[in-house]
Amino acid sequence: MKTPKSLSLRTVVAVLTGVGFASAVTVGVIPGVLSGISPAAALGTPWSDPFDLSAPGQTSIRPLVSVNDNGNAVAVWSRFDGTANVVQTRYLLNGSTTWSAVTKISSIGAEDTDNSQVVINNNETVAVVWRSWNDGVIRSNRSIDGGQTWSGVEPLFADGGEAAWDPVLGLNDAGQAVAVWKRSNGSNDTIQTSYSTNGGLTWSSVATISATLQNAGNPQVSLNSVGQAVVVWKRNDGSNDIIQARRSTDGGQTWSGVENLSAAGHSADNPQVSLNDAGQAVAVWKRSNGSNDIIQAGYSINAGNTWSSAPDLSAGAQSAGDAQVEINSLGHTVVIWSRSDGINKIVQTRTSIDGGINWQAVQSLSDPGRDSEYPQVSMSDTDVTVAVWRRDTGSDILVHSRSSYDGGAEWAPVEQLSNDGVDSYYQDVSISNNGQTVAIWYYYNGFNDIIQTRWAIKSGGGGSGGSGGGSGSDSADSTSALATTGGNTSVSAISIGIAASLLGVAVVLRRSLRRRHVQQ
């Protein structure tokens, strides 16, 4: 990623007056906009009201969302249409409070689908992959206008043979895409991959990147803007499952040798990986210490060419799992997981400011007393970080969230995103470099599962600090420039100018665009 820079007054003048960058006059420099800005002085909006994305009458599940640096969002999910489970999508344009109409993007006919993944890049190319239950084939569809129109369904390999599972996807601004999945060779499960040079319109022949004599699974991929990609997975070594990795420097066309990331002797599982444009990569996984599962990490400073081990991230006295990781262009890293406190599961986090070499102390994000699990996290290049998780209150299962404006050093109070009185599951979150944040989940309305979302601008502020869980529902954790209530937006002219100036950050910075595979 490009090195963060100060935001010139030229940018501010341009957005305040509506003049383009080329015709605005450079008067001076406002330093510290990216990382030195005071959290209390930054801007944002509270979460919108909950909004149903899928129609009632049939069940919709497994939602995921991706937001690009233009502030545009695309959501996908699987919905039963009375005959089969199909892939549906809607998009939200930056500055809008209205989502598009629902579009079905999977094949016509009775094709059952699952495990859909979505990424939108900063040129408005959207790639989606999914698994077809009927024949076990991984298929894709592509849009080049932010989800408004779609090119058509494309299989990543021919029908016939063994079934594939668990596709994951990376996409960058150059239109390079890497898809990875698990597929049986008739004897064992292997990790396979295919690449695209046109945003997923067409795909290469399939390459198997794991050894074939033992079972492999749980693949993850991260792809940066210069075509470097890192894939991680678990594979049995004959006695235990270990975490392995391979890297590509040409968008998935060729791959390095296999690297073992976890130690032998005990099984490891559920790897995740995040890679930035500087080649800093952090992988996390859970591994047994003989008594409990602990969260471990490895880091690379050369895009996965070599790896170093990091200290254990979670304490060893209780089991932990569900780890997720994000690294931004500054090398700032957030890892989040759930861990038993001896009675209930709590959501915890650790951060690093040097790409995973050194780590800050553990912080607990969720309130104690009830189970909180399956966390997800997204972080911008301006260090704005949003975490979501599922919490069992004893009467409802709710989606909770906390936000940080300094890369996870301090966190604003807990916010409840889903409604009381219903059970909500499979939460996901995505944030852009201009602060546009979208959270998504599904809830049960007594008859069917319905996809629901809320969105906000998380550009700074708040951060009441500390590591303990907060309280309250839907608290505004930043100074509001755009007060959104019930779909109506009230805006002051100066607020538009300052908030829009933050959009200039997207011109300077680019994050790794990847889609993590959520397991719940």
Short mmCIF file of C-alpha atoms in Angstrom, two decimals, residues 20-519:
data_model
loop_
_atom_site.label_atom_id
_atom_site.label_comp_id
_atom_site.label_asym_id
_atom_site.label_seq_id
_atom_site.Cartn_x
_atom_site.Cartn_y
_atom_site.Cartn_z
CA GLY A 20 -12.26 19.04 -8.84
CA PHE A 21 -8.78 18.29 -7.56
CA ALA A 22 -7.15 19.49 -10.78
CA SER A 23 -8.59 23.01 -10.58
CA ALA A 24 -8.28 23.60 -6.86
CA VAL A 25 -5.44 25.74 -5.54
CA THR A 26 -2.96 24.28 -3.08
CA VAL A 27 -2.73 26.70 -0.17
CA GLY A 28 -1.04 24.63 2.51
CA VAL A 29 -0.96 21.30 4.32
CA ILE A 30 -3.06 19.96 7.16
CA PRO A 31 -0.83 17.35 8.84
CA GLY A 32 -1.95 14.37 10.85
CA VAL A 33 -5.25 13.71 9.12
CA LEU A 34 -4.49 10.02 8.72
CA SER A 35 -3.04 8.97 12.05
CA GLY A 36 -2.46 12.04 14.21
CA ILE A 37 -6.02 13.31 14.33
CA SER A 38 -7.61 13.54 17.75
CA PRO A 39 -10.31 10.85 18.10
CA ALA A 40 -12.68 13.29 19.79
CA ALA A 41 -12.43 15.71 16.87
CA ALA A 42 -13.16 13.29 14.04
CA LEU A 43 -16.51 12.80 12.34
CA GLY A 44 -19.04 10.04 11.84
CA THR A 45 -22.69 9.05 11.95
CA PRO A 46 -24.55 6.64 14.23
CA TRP A 47 -25.82 3.34 12.91
CA SER A 48 -28.88 3.45 10.68
CA ASP A 49 -32.06 1.73 11.74
CA PRO A 50 -32.10 -2.03 11.06
CA PHE A 51 -33.17 -2.74 7.48
CA ASP A 52 -34.35 -6.04 5.99
CA LEU A 53 -32.49 -6.93 2.79
CA SER A 54 -34.29 -10.18 1.96
CA ALA A 55 -38.02 -10.59 1.46
CA PRO A 56 -40.17 -12.53 3.93
CA GLY A 57 -41.88 -15.74 2.96
CA GLN A 58 -38.76 -17.88 2.47
CA THR A 59 -35.54 -18.44 4.39
CA SER A 60 -32.35 -16.48 3.65
CA ILE A 61 -29.03 -17.30 5.34
CA ARG A 62 -25.23 -16.82 5.27
CA PRO A 63 -24.97 -13.11 4.43
CA LEU A 64 -21.64 -11.43 3.69
CA VAL A 65 -20.83 -7.83 2.78
CA SER A 66 -17.94 -5.97 1.14
CA VAL A 67 -17.41 -2.18 1.05
CA ASN A 68 -14.90 -0.40 -1.20
CA ASP A 69 -13.04 2.87 -0.67
CA ASN A 70 -15.65 4.75 -2.68
CA GLY A 71 -18.12 3.86 0.06
CA ASN A 72 -20.13 1.48 -2.12
CA ALA A 73 -21.31 -1.80 -0.58
CA VAL A 74 -22.43 -5.14 -2.01
CA ALA A 75 -24.14 -7.84 0.07
CA VAL A 76 -24.75 -11.46 -0.91
CA TRP A 77 -26.64 -14.33 0.71
CA SER A 78 -28.35 -17.64 0.00
CA ARG A 79 -32.16 -17.72 -0.21
CA PHE A 80 -34.62 -20.54 -0.78
CA ASP A 81 -36.90 -19.54 -3.67
CA GLY A 82 -39.35 -22.42 -3.23
CA THR A 83 -37.29 -24.74 -5.41
CA ALA A 84 -33.62 -24.21 -4.59
CA ASN A 85 -31.23 -22.08 -2.55
CA VAL A 86 -30.09 -19.27 -4.87
CA VAL A 87 -27.48 -16.52 -4.51
CA GLN A 88 -29.03 -13.06 -4.15
CA THR A 89 -27.43 -9.64 -3.90
CA ARG A 90 -28.17 -5.97 -3.28
CA TYR A 91 -25.90 -2.91 -3.43
CA LEU A 92 -25.78 0.39 -1.55
CA LEU A 93 -24.21 3.44 -3.16
CA ASN A 94 -22.10 5.82 -1.08
CA GLY A 95 -24.22 8.58 0.45
CA SER A 96 -27.46 6.71 -0.19
CA THR A 97 -29.85 5.39 2.42
CA THR A 98 -31.63 3.14 -0.07
CA TRP A 99 -30.47 -0.31 -1.10
CA SER A 100 -31.03 -1.54 -4.66
CA ALA A 101 -33.60 -4.13 -5.60
CA VAL A 102 -32.73 -7.80 -5.04
CA THR A 103 -30.90 -9.53 -7.92
CA LYS A 104 -30.44 -13.26 -8.33
CA ILE A 105 -26.95 -13.97 -9.68
CA SER A 106 -26.72 -17.78 -9.54
CA SER A 107 -27.74 -20.11 -12.36
CA ILE A 108 -31.26 -20.37 -13.67
CA GLY A 109 -33.03 -23.55 -12.58
CA ALA A 110 -32.88 -25.74 -9.52
CA GLU A 111 -29.25 -25.09 -8.56
CA ASP A 112 -28.75 -25.28 -4.80
CA THR A 113 -25.97 -22.94 -3.66
CA ASP A 114 -23.97 -22.34 -0.50
CA ASN A 115 -20.81 -20.66 0.81
CA SER A 116 -21.09 -17.51 -1.32
CA GLN A 117 -18.20 -15.02 -1.01
CA VAL A 118 -18.06 -11.42 -2.26
CA VAL A 119 -15.41 -8.73 -2.81
CA ILE A 120 -15.85 -5.29 -4.42
CA ASN A 121 -12.72 -3.42 -5.51
CA ASN A 122 -12.18 0.32 -5.86
CA ASN A 123 -12.92 0.26 -9.60
CA GLU A 124 -16.42 -1.09 -8.86
CA THR A 125 -15.65 -4.63 -10.02
CA VAL A 126 -17.50 -7.16 -7.89
CA ALA A 127 -16.59 -10.85 -7.84
CA VAL A 128 -18.76 -13.49 -6.20
CA VAL A 129 -18.02 -17.21 -5.87
CA TRP A 130 -20.15 -19.99 -4.42
CA ARG A 131 -20.53 -23.74 -4.24
CA SER A 132 -23.26 -25.58 -6.14
CA TRP A 133 -24.71 -28.46 -4.16
CA ASN A 134 -26.06 -30.23 -7.23
CA ASP A 135 -22.68 -31.03 -8.79
CA GLY A 136 -20.10 -29.74 -6.30
CA VAL A 137 -18.74 -27.17 -8.78
CA ILE A 138 -17.43 -23.75 -7.70
CA ARG A 139 -19.09 -21.02 -9.78
CA SER A 140 -18.75 -17.26 -10.02
CA ASN A 141 -20.38 -14.13 -11.35
CA ARG A 142 -18.91 -10.69 -11.98
CA SER A 143 -20.12 -7.10 -12.10
CA ILE A 144 -18.12 -4.11 -13.36
CA ASP A 145 -20.54 -1.43 -12.14
CA GLY A 146 -20.74 -2.08 -8.41
CA GLY A 147 -23.42 -4.76 -8.61
CA GLN A 148 -25.87 -3.00 -10.90
CA THR A 149 -25.48 -5.50 -13.76
CA TRP A 150 -23.84 -8.93 -13.92
CA SER A 151 -21.86 -10.68 -16.66
CA GLY A 152 -23.18 -14.21 -16.13
CA VAL A 153 -22.36 -17.40 -14.28
CA GLU A 154 -18.93 -18.95 -14.90
CA PRO A 155 -17.81 -22.38 -13.59
CA LEU A 156 -14.27 -22.47 -12.21
CA PHE A 157 -13.88 -26.08 -13.34
CA ALA A 158 -15.88 -28.53 -15.41
CA ASP A 159 -18.73 -30.59 -13.99
CA GLY A 160 -17.85 -34.16 -13.14
CA GLY A 161 -15.46 -35.78 -10.71
CA GLU A 162 -15.31 -34.99 -7.03
CA ALA A 163 -17.18 -32.21 -5.24
CA ALA A 164 -15.56 -28.99 -3.99
CA TRP A 165 -16.27 -27.08 -0.77
CA ASP A 166 -15.54 -23.86 1.09
CA PRO A 167 -14.55 -21.37 -1.64
CA VAL A 168 -12.73 -18.17 -0.61
CA LEU A 169 -11.83 -15.19 -2.74
CA GLY A 170 -9.36 -12.34 -3.14
CA LEU A 171 -9.68 -9.45 -5.64
CA ASN A 172 -7.53 -6.36 -6.21
CA ASP A 173 -7.95 -3.08 -8.08
CA ALA A 174 -6.06 -4.39 -11.12
CA GLY A 175 -8.79 -7.02 -11.61
CA GLN A 176 -6.61 -9.89 -10.44
CA ALA A 177 -8.66 -12.46 -8.56
CA VAL A 178 -7.66 -15.64 -6.76
CA ALA A 179 -10.22 -18.25 -5.72
CA VAL A 180 -9.31 -21.15 -3.44
CA TRP A 181 -11.33 -24.15 -2.26
CA LYS A 182 -11.17 -27.68 -0.86
CA ARG A 183 -11.78 -30.61 -3.20
CA SER A 184 -11.42 -34.37 -2.93
CA ASN A 185 -9.10 -36.21 -5.32
CA GLY A 186 -10.96 -39.44 -4.66
CA SER A 187 -8.81 -40.37 -1.69
CA ASN A 188 -8.09 -37.16 0.23
CA ASP A 189 -9.25 -33.57 0.37
CA THR A 190 -6.83 -31.16 -1.31
CA ILE A 191 -6.56 -27.37 -1.64
CA GLN A 192 -7.11 -26.08 -5.16
CA THR A 193 -6.99 -22.64 -6.75
CA SER A 194 -7.77 -20.74 -9.92
CA TYR A 195 -6.89 -17.17 -10.92
CA SER A 196 -8.50 -14.50 -13.06
CA THR A 197 -6.94 -11.46 -14.74
CA ASN A 198 -10.26 -9.77 -15.55
CA GLY A 199 -12.07 -9.57 -12.23
CA GLY A 200 -13.65 -13.00 -12.47
CA LEU A 201 -15.05 -12.88 -15.99
CA THR A 202 -12.92 -15.89 -16.96
CA TRP A 203 -10.77 -18.22 -14.88
CA SER A 204 -7.57 -20.20 -15.36
CA SER A 205 -7.21 -23.95 -15.21
CA VAL A 206 -7.20 -25.42 -11.71
CA ALA A 207 -3.98 -25.93 -9.73
CA THR A 208 -3.67 -28.15 -6.65
CA ILE A 209 -1.42 -26.43 -4.11
CA SER A 210 -1.50 -28.84 -1.14
CA ALA A 211 0.16 -32.24 -1.02
CA THR A 212 -2.25 -35.01 -1.93
CA LEU A 213 -1.44 -37.87 0.45
CA GLN A 214 -3.32 -36.49 3.49
CA ASN A 215 -6.49 -34.48 3.99
CA ALA A 216 -6.38 -30.68 3.81
CA GLY A 217 -9.11 -28.09 4.44
CA ASN A 218 -10.16 -24.66 5.76
CA PRO A 219 -8.42 -22.59 3.07
CA GLN A 220 -8.09 -18.80 3.33
CA VAL A 221 -6.59 -16.28 0.89
CA SER A 222 -5.42 -12.67 0.98
CA LEU A 223 -4.42 -10.78 -2.17
CA ASN A 224 -2.82 -7.33 -2.28
CA SER A 225 -2.80 -4.64 -4.97
CA VAL A 226 0.54 -5.68 -6.48
CA GLY A 227 -0.59 -9.26 -7.12
CA GLN A 228 1.01 -10.90 -4.10
CA ALA A 229 -1.22 -13.57 -2.57
CA VAL A 230 -0.94 -15.78 0.50
CA VAL A 231 -3.04 -18.91 1.00
CA VAL A 232 -3.23 -20.78 4.31
CA TRP A 233 -4.94 -24.05 5.18
CA LYS A 234 -4.78 -26.96 7.59
CA ARG A 235 -3.44 -30.37 6.56
CA ASN A 236 -2.91 -33.62 8.38
CA ASP A 237 0.72 -34.69 8.73
CA GLY A 238 -0.21 -38.28 9.52
CA SER A 239 -0.69 -37.60 13.21
CA ASN A 240 -2.06 -34.08 13.63
CA ASP A 241 -3.45 -31.20 11.60
CA ILE A 242 -0.89 -28.45 10.96
CA ILE A 243 -1.26 -25.01 9.37
CA GLN A 244 0.48 -24.58 6.03
CA ALA A 245 0.91 -21.69 3.58
CA ARG A 246 2.00 -20.91 0.04
CA ARG A 247 2.48 -17.58 -1.65
CA SER A 248 2.23 -16.17 -5.17
CA THR A 249 3.85 -13.02 -6.56
CA ASP A 250 1.91 -12.98 -9.85
CA GLY A 251 -1.76 -13.04 -8.90
CA GLY A 252 -1.99 -16.80 -8.44
CA GLN A 253 -0.35 -17.90 -11.68
CA THR A 254 2.57 -19.59 -9.92
CA TRP A 255 3.13 -20.63 -6.32
CA SER A 256 6.09 -21.00 -3.98
CA GLY A 257 6.80 -24.11 -1.93
CA VAL A 258 4.73 -25.11 1.09
CA GLU A 259 5.62 -23.56 4.45
CA ASN A 260 4.57 -25.11 7.78
CA LEU A 261 3.29 -22.36 10.10
CA SER A 262 2.20 -24.30 13.18
CA ALA A 263 4.34 -26.69 15.17
CA ALA A 264 3.92 -30.45 14.99
CA GLY A 265 2.78 -32.48 17.97
CA HIS A 266 -0.72 -31.07 18.44
CA SER A 267 -3.51 -30.26 16.01
CA ALA A 268 -4.17 -26.77 14.68
CA ASP A 269 -7.29 -25.54 12.89
CA ASN A 270 -9.22 -22.56 11.50
CA PRO A 271 -6.40 -20.50 9.95
CA GLN A 272 -6.93 -16.90 8.81
CA VAL A 273 -4.54 -14.57 6.97
CA SER A 274 -4.28 -10.88 6.09
CA LEU A 275 -1.70 -9.27 3.76
CA ASN A 276 -0.97 -5.60 3.03
CA ASP A 277 0.69 -3.96 0.03
CA ALA A 278 4.02 -3.63 1.85
CA GLY A 279 4.19 -7.43 1.99
CA GLN A 280 3.46 -7.66 5.71
CA ALA A 281 1.31 -10.71 6.42
CA VAL A 282 -0.15 -12.07 9.64
CA ALA A 283 -1.72 -15.52 9.95
CA VAL A 284 -3.63 -16.77 12.98
CA TRP A 285 -5.08 -20.12 13.99
CA LYS A 286 -6.11 -22.12 17.03
CA ARG A 287 -3.92 -24.98 18.28
CA SER A 288 -4.19 -27.40 21.14
CA ASN A 289 -1.60 -27.14 23.89
CA GLY A 290 -2.55 -30.62 25.07
CA SER A 291 -5.32 -29.35 27.34
CA ASN A 292 -6.91 -26.31 25.67
CA ASP A 293 -7.10 -24.61 22.30
CA ILE A 294 -5.06 -21.40 22.16
CA ILE A 295 -4.80 -18.69 19.51
CA GLN A 296 -1.40 -18.53 17.82
CA ALA A 297 0.04 -16.33 15.09
CA GLY A 298 2.83 -16.12 12.57
CA TYR A 299 4.06 -13.09 10.66
CA SER A 300 5.93 -12.44 7.43
CA ILE A 301 7.69 -9.29 6.23
CA ASN A 302 8.08 -10.53 2.64
CA ALA A 303 4.57 -11.50 1.53
CA GLY A 304 4.82 -15.04 2.83
CA ASN A 305 8.24 -15.95 1.48
CA THR A 306 9.43 -16.67 5.02
CA TRP A 307 7.53 -16.76 8.31
CA SER A 308 8.35 -16.13 11.96
CA SER A 309 6.32 -17.30 14.92
CA ALA A 310 4.71 -14.88 17.34
CA PRO A 311 3.96 -15.45 21.02
CA ASP A 312 0.72 -17.22 21.93
CA LEU A 313 -2.03 -14.61 21.71
CA SER A 314 -4.60 -16.11 24.09
CA ALA A 315 -3.94 -17.43 27.59
CA GLY A 316 -3.55 -21.18 27.85
CA ALA A 317 -5.73 -21.92 30.88
CA GLN A 318 -9.00 -21.96 28.87
CA SER A 319 -9.90 -22.79 25.27
CA ALA A 320 -10.15 -20.12 22.58
CA GLY A 321 -11.29 -20.17 18.94
CA ASP A 322 -13.00 -18.29 16.10
CA ALA A 323 -9.93 -16.09 15.45
CA GLN A 324 -10.00 -13.37 12.77
CA VAL A 325 -7.19 -11.02 11.69
CA GLU A 326 -6.87 -7.70 9.85
CA ILE A 327 -3.68 -5.79 8.91
CA ASN A 328 -3.74 -2.33 7.33
CA SER A 329 -1.25 -0.36 5.25
CA LEU A 330 0.53 0.91 8.37
CA GLY A 331 1.22 -2.62 9.55
CA HIS A 332 -1.28 -2.15 12.36
CA THR A 333 -2.89 -5.49 13.12
CA VAL A 334 -5.99 -6.53 15.04
CA VAL A 335 -6.73 -10.13 16.02
CA ILE A 336 -10.05 -11.04 17.60
CA TRP A 337 -11.32 -14.35 19.02
CA SER A 338 -13.70 -15.89 21.55
CA ARG A 339 -12.43 -17.60 24.72
CA SER A 340 -13.94 -19.24 27.75
CA ASP A 341 -13.53 -17.37 31.01
CA GLY A 342 -14.31 -20.59 32.86
CA ILE A 343 -18.06 -20.01 32.71
CA ASN A 344 -18.94 -18.24 29.47
CA LYS A 345 -17.30 -17.37 26.17
CA ILE A 346 -16.04 -13.80 25.89
CA VAL A 347 -14.69 -11.89 22.89
CA GLN A 348 -11.07 -10.81 23.23
CA THR A 349 -8.55 -8.96 21.10
CA ARG A 350 -4.86 -8.14 20.80
CA THR A 351 -3.18 -5.58 18.57
CA SER A 352 0.22 -5.04 17.00
CA ILE A 353 1.69 -1.87 15.50
CA ASP A 354 4.58 -3.60 13.70
CA GLY A 355 2.95 -6.26 11.55
CA GLY A 356 2.67 -8.95 14.22
CA ILE A 357 6.20 -8.85 15.64
CA ASN A 358 5.18 -7.44 19.03
CA TRP A 359 1.74 -7.55 20.63
CA GLN A 360 -0.15 -5.42 23.14
CA ALA A 361 -1.97 -6.92 26.11
CA VAL A 362 -5.23 -8.85 25.75
CA GLN A 363 -8.44 -6.80 25.95
CA SER A 364 -11.92 -8.22 26.57
CA LEU A 365 -14.53 -6.61 24.31
CA SER A 366 -17.78 -8.34 25.30
CA ASP A 367 -19.65 -8.01 28.55
CA PRO A 368 -19.21 -10.95 30.98
CA GLY A 369 -22.01 -13.17 32.20
CA ARG A 370 -23.25 -14.63 28.90
CA ASP A 371 -21.73 -16.33 25.88
CA SER A 372 -20.31 -14.05 23.19
CA GLU A 373 -18.77 -15.76 20.16
CA TYR A 374 -18.05 -15.82 16.41
CA PRO A 375 -16.48 -12.35 16.22
CA GLN A 376 -15.68 -10.59 12.95
CA VAL A 377 -13.50 -7.51 12.52
CA SER A 378 -12.73 -4.97 9.81
CA MET A 379 -10.11 -2.19 9.94
CA SER A 380 -9.39 0.77 7.67
CA ASP A 381 -6.02 2.28 6.79
CA THR A 382 -6.93 5.18 9.09
CA ASP A 383 -7.03 2.70 12.03
CA VAL A 384 -10.83 2.83 12.40
CA THR A 385 -11.79 -0.68 13.51
CA VAL A 386 -15.22 -2.25 13.93
CA ALA A 387 -15.86 -5.61 15.59
CA VAL A 388 -19.14 -7.54 15.67
CA TRP A 389 -20.11 -10.75 17.42
CA ARG A 390 -23.06 -12.83 18.52
CA ARG A 391 -24.22 -12.69 22.15
CA ASP A 392 -26.68 -14.95 23.94
CA THR A 393 -28.57 -12.87 26.51
CA GLY A 394 -30.53 -15.83 27.85
CA SER A 395 -33.70 -14.70 26.09
CA ASP A 396 -32.37 -13.53 22.70
CA ILE A 397 -29.31 -14.02 20.55
CA LEU A 398 -28.16 -10.52 19.57
CA VAL A 399 -25.49 -8.96 17.38
CA HIS A 400 -23.22 -6.64 19.35
CA SER A 401 -20.48 -4.30 18.15
CA ARG A 402 -17.64 -2.10 19.38
CA SER A 403 -15.62 0.47 17.47
CA SER A 404 -12.06 1.73 17.86
CA TYR A 405 -10.51 4.82 16.27
CA ASP A 406 -6.86 4.07 17.05
CA GLY A 407 -6.36 0.56 15.68
CA GLY A 408 -7.77 -1.23 18.72
CA ALA A 409 -5.86 0.52 21.51
CA GLU A 410 -9.11 1.87 22.94
CA TRP A 411 -12.71 0.88 22.24
CA ALA A 412 -16.01 2.71 22.40
CA PRO A 413 -18.86 1.16 24.42
CA VAL A 414 -20.79 -1.89 23.24
CA GLU A 415 -23.57 -1.20 20.76
CA GLN A 416 -26.49 -3.55 20.11
CA LEU A 417 -27.12 -3.83 16.37
CA SER A 418 -29.92 -6.40 16.08
CA ASN A 419 -33.39 -6.05 17.52
CA ASP A 420 -34.59 -7.43 20.84
CA GLY A 421 -37.08 -10.28 20.72
CA VAL A 422 -35.48 -12.22 17.84
CA ASP A 423 -32.45 -14.47 17.46
CA SER A 424 -29.74 -13.22 15.08
CA TYR A 425 -26.83 -15.14 13.55
CA TYR A 426 -23.93 -15.14 11.06
CA GLN A 427 -22.83 -11.54 11.49
CA ASP A 428 -20.29 -9.87 9.23
CA VAL A 429 -18.86 -6.34 8.92
CA SER A 430 -16.87 -4.34 6.37
CA ILE A 431 -15.40 -0.82 6.57
CA SER A 432 -13.90 1.35 3.84
CA ASN A 433 -11.09 3.88 4.12
CA ASN A 434 -13.67 6.70 4.03
CA GLY A 435 -15.39 5.22 7.07
CA GLN A 436 -18.45 3.73 5.36
CA THR A 437 -19.30 0.73 7.54
CA VAL A 438 -21.88 -1.99 6.90
CA ALA A 439 -22.82 -4.77 9.28
CA ILE A 440 -25.02 -7.68 8.22
CA TRP A 441 -26.62 -10.78 9.77
CA TYR A 442 -29.77 -12.85 9.56
CA TYR A 443 -32.55 -13.17 12.12
CA TYR A 444 -35.50 -15.52 12.63
CA ASN A 445 -38.88 -13.74 12.42
CA GLY A 446 -40.89 -16.71 13.72
CA PHE A 447 -41.39 -18.15 10.24
CA ASN A 448 -38.25 -17.59 8.16
CA ASP A 449 -34.69 -16.35 8.41
CA ILE A 450 -34.36 -12.77 7.12
CA ILE A 451 -31.19 -10.90 6.11
CA GLN A 452 -30.81 -7.61 8.00
CA THR A 453 -28.27 -4.78 7.91
CA ARG A 454 -27.26 -1.50 9.49
CA TRP A 455 -24.72 1.01 8.20
CA ALA A 456 -22.82 4.02 9.55
CA ILE A 457 -19.88 6.31 8.92
CA LYS A 458 -17.09 5.49 11.36
CA SER A 459 -14.57 8.24 10.69
CA GLY A 460 -13.36 8.80 14.24
CA GLY A 461 -14.30 10.06 17.69
CA GLY A 462 -15.65 8.15 20.66
CA GLY A 463 -13.19 5.69 22.10
CA SER A 464 -14.16 5.82 25.76
CA GLY A 465 -11.18 3.59 26.37
CA GLY A 466 -10.33 0.64 28.54
CA SER A 467 -10.62 -3.03 27.89
CA GLY A 468 -13.83 -3.81 29.69
CA GLY A 469 -17.20 -4.29 28.05
CA GLY A 470 -19.40 -1.25 27.72
CA SER A 471 -23.12 -0.90 28.08
CA GLY A 472 -25.97 0.68 26.23
CA SER A 473 -27.63 0.20 22.88
CA ASP A 474 -27.01 2.18 19.73
CA SER A 475 -24.94 4.85 21.45
CA ALA A 476 -23.48 7.40 19.02
CA ASP A 477 -19.75 6.81 19.41
CA SER A 478 -18.61 9.79 17.35
CA THR A 479 -19.49 13.40 16.70
CA SER A 480 -22.26 13.20 14.11
CA ALA A 481 -21.96 15.12 10.86
CA LEU A 482 -24.79 13.17 9.26
CA ALA A 483 -27.68 12.40 11.60
CA THR A 484 -29.55 9.51 10.04
CA THR A 485 -32.92 8.62 11.50
CA GLY A 486 -35.49 6.46 9.81
CA GLY A 487 -33.87 6.91 6.41
CA ASN A 488 -33.80 10.74 6.53
CA THR A 489 -30.49 12.57 6.45
CA SER A 490 -29.88 16.07 7.82
CA VAL A 491 -26.61 17.60 6.68
CA SER A 492 -24.82 20.86 7.34
CA ALA A 493 -22.74 22.26 4.50
CA ILE A 494 -19.53 22.43 6.50
CA SER A 495 -20.03 18.85 7.71
CA ILE A 496 -20.31 17.66 4.12
CA GLY A 497 -17.07 19.41 3.28
CA ILE A 498 -15.09 17.99 6.19
CA ALA A 499 -16.56 14.50 5.89
CA ALA A 500 -15.97 14.52 2.17
CA SER A 501 -12.37 15.57 2.72
CA LEU A 502 -11.85 12.30 4.50
CA LEU A 503 -12.80 10.59 1.24
CA GLY A 504 -9.52 11.91 -0.12
CA VAL A 505 -7.81 9.33 2.06
CA ALA A 506 -9.10 6.69 -0.34
CA VAL A 507 -7.05 8.28 -3.12
CA VAL A 508 -3.88 7.79 -1.10
CA LEU A 509 -4.47 4.41 0.50
CA ARG A 510 -5.41 0.94 -0.67
CA ARG A 511 -6.11 -2.05 1.54
CA SER A 512 -5.83 -5.71 0.72
CA LEU A 513 -9.20 -6.79 -0.63
CA ARG A 514 -10.15 -10.26 0.50
CA ARG A 515 -13.14 -12.20 1.61
CA ARG A 516 -12.77 -14.24 4.74
CA HIS A 517 -14.60 -17.49 5.13
CA VAL A 518 -16.97 -17.31 8.07
CA GLN A 519 -17.65 -20.48 9.99
#
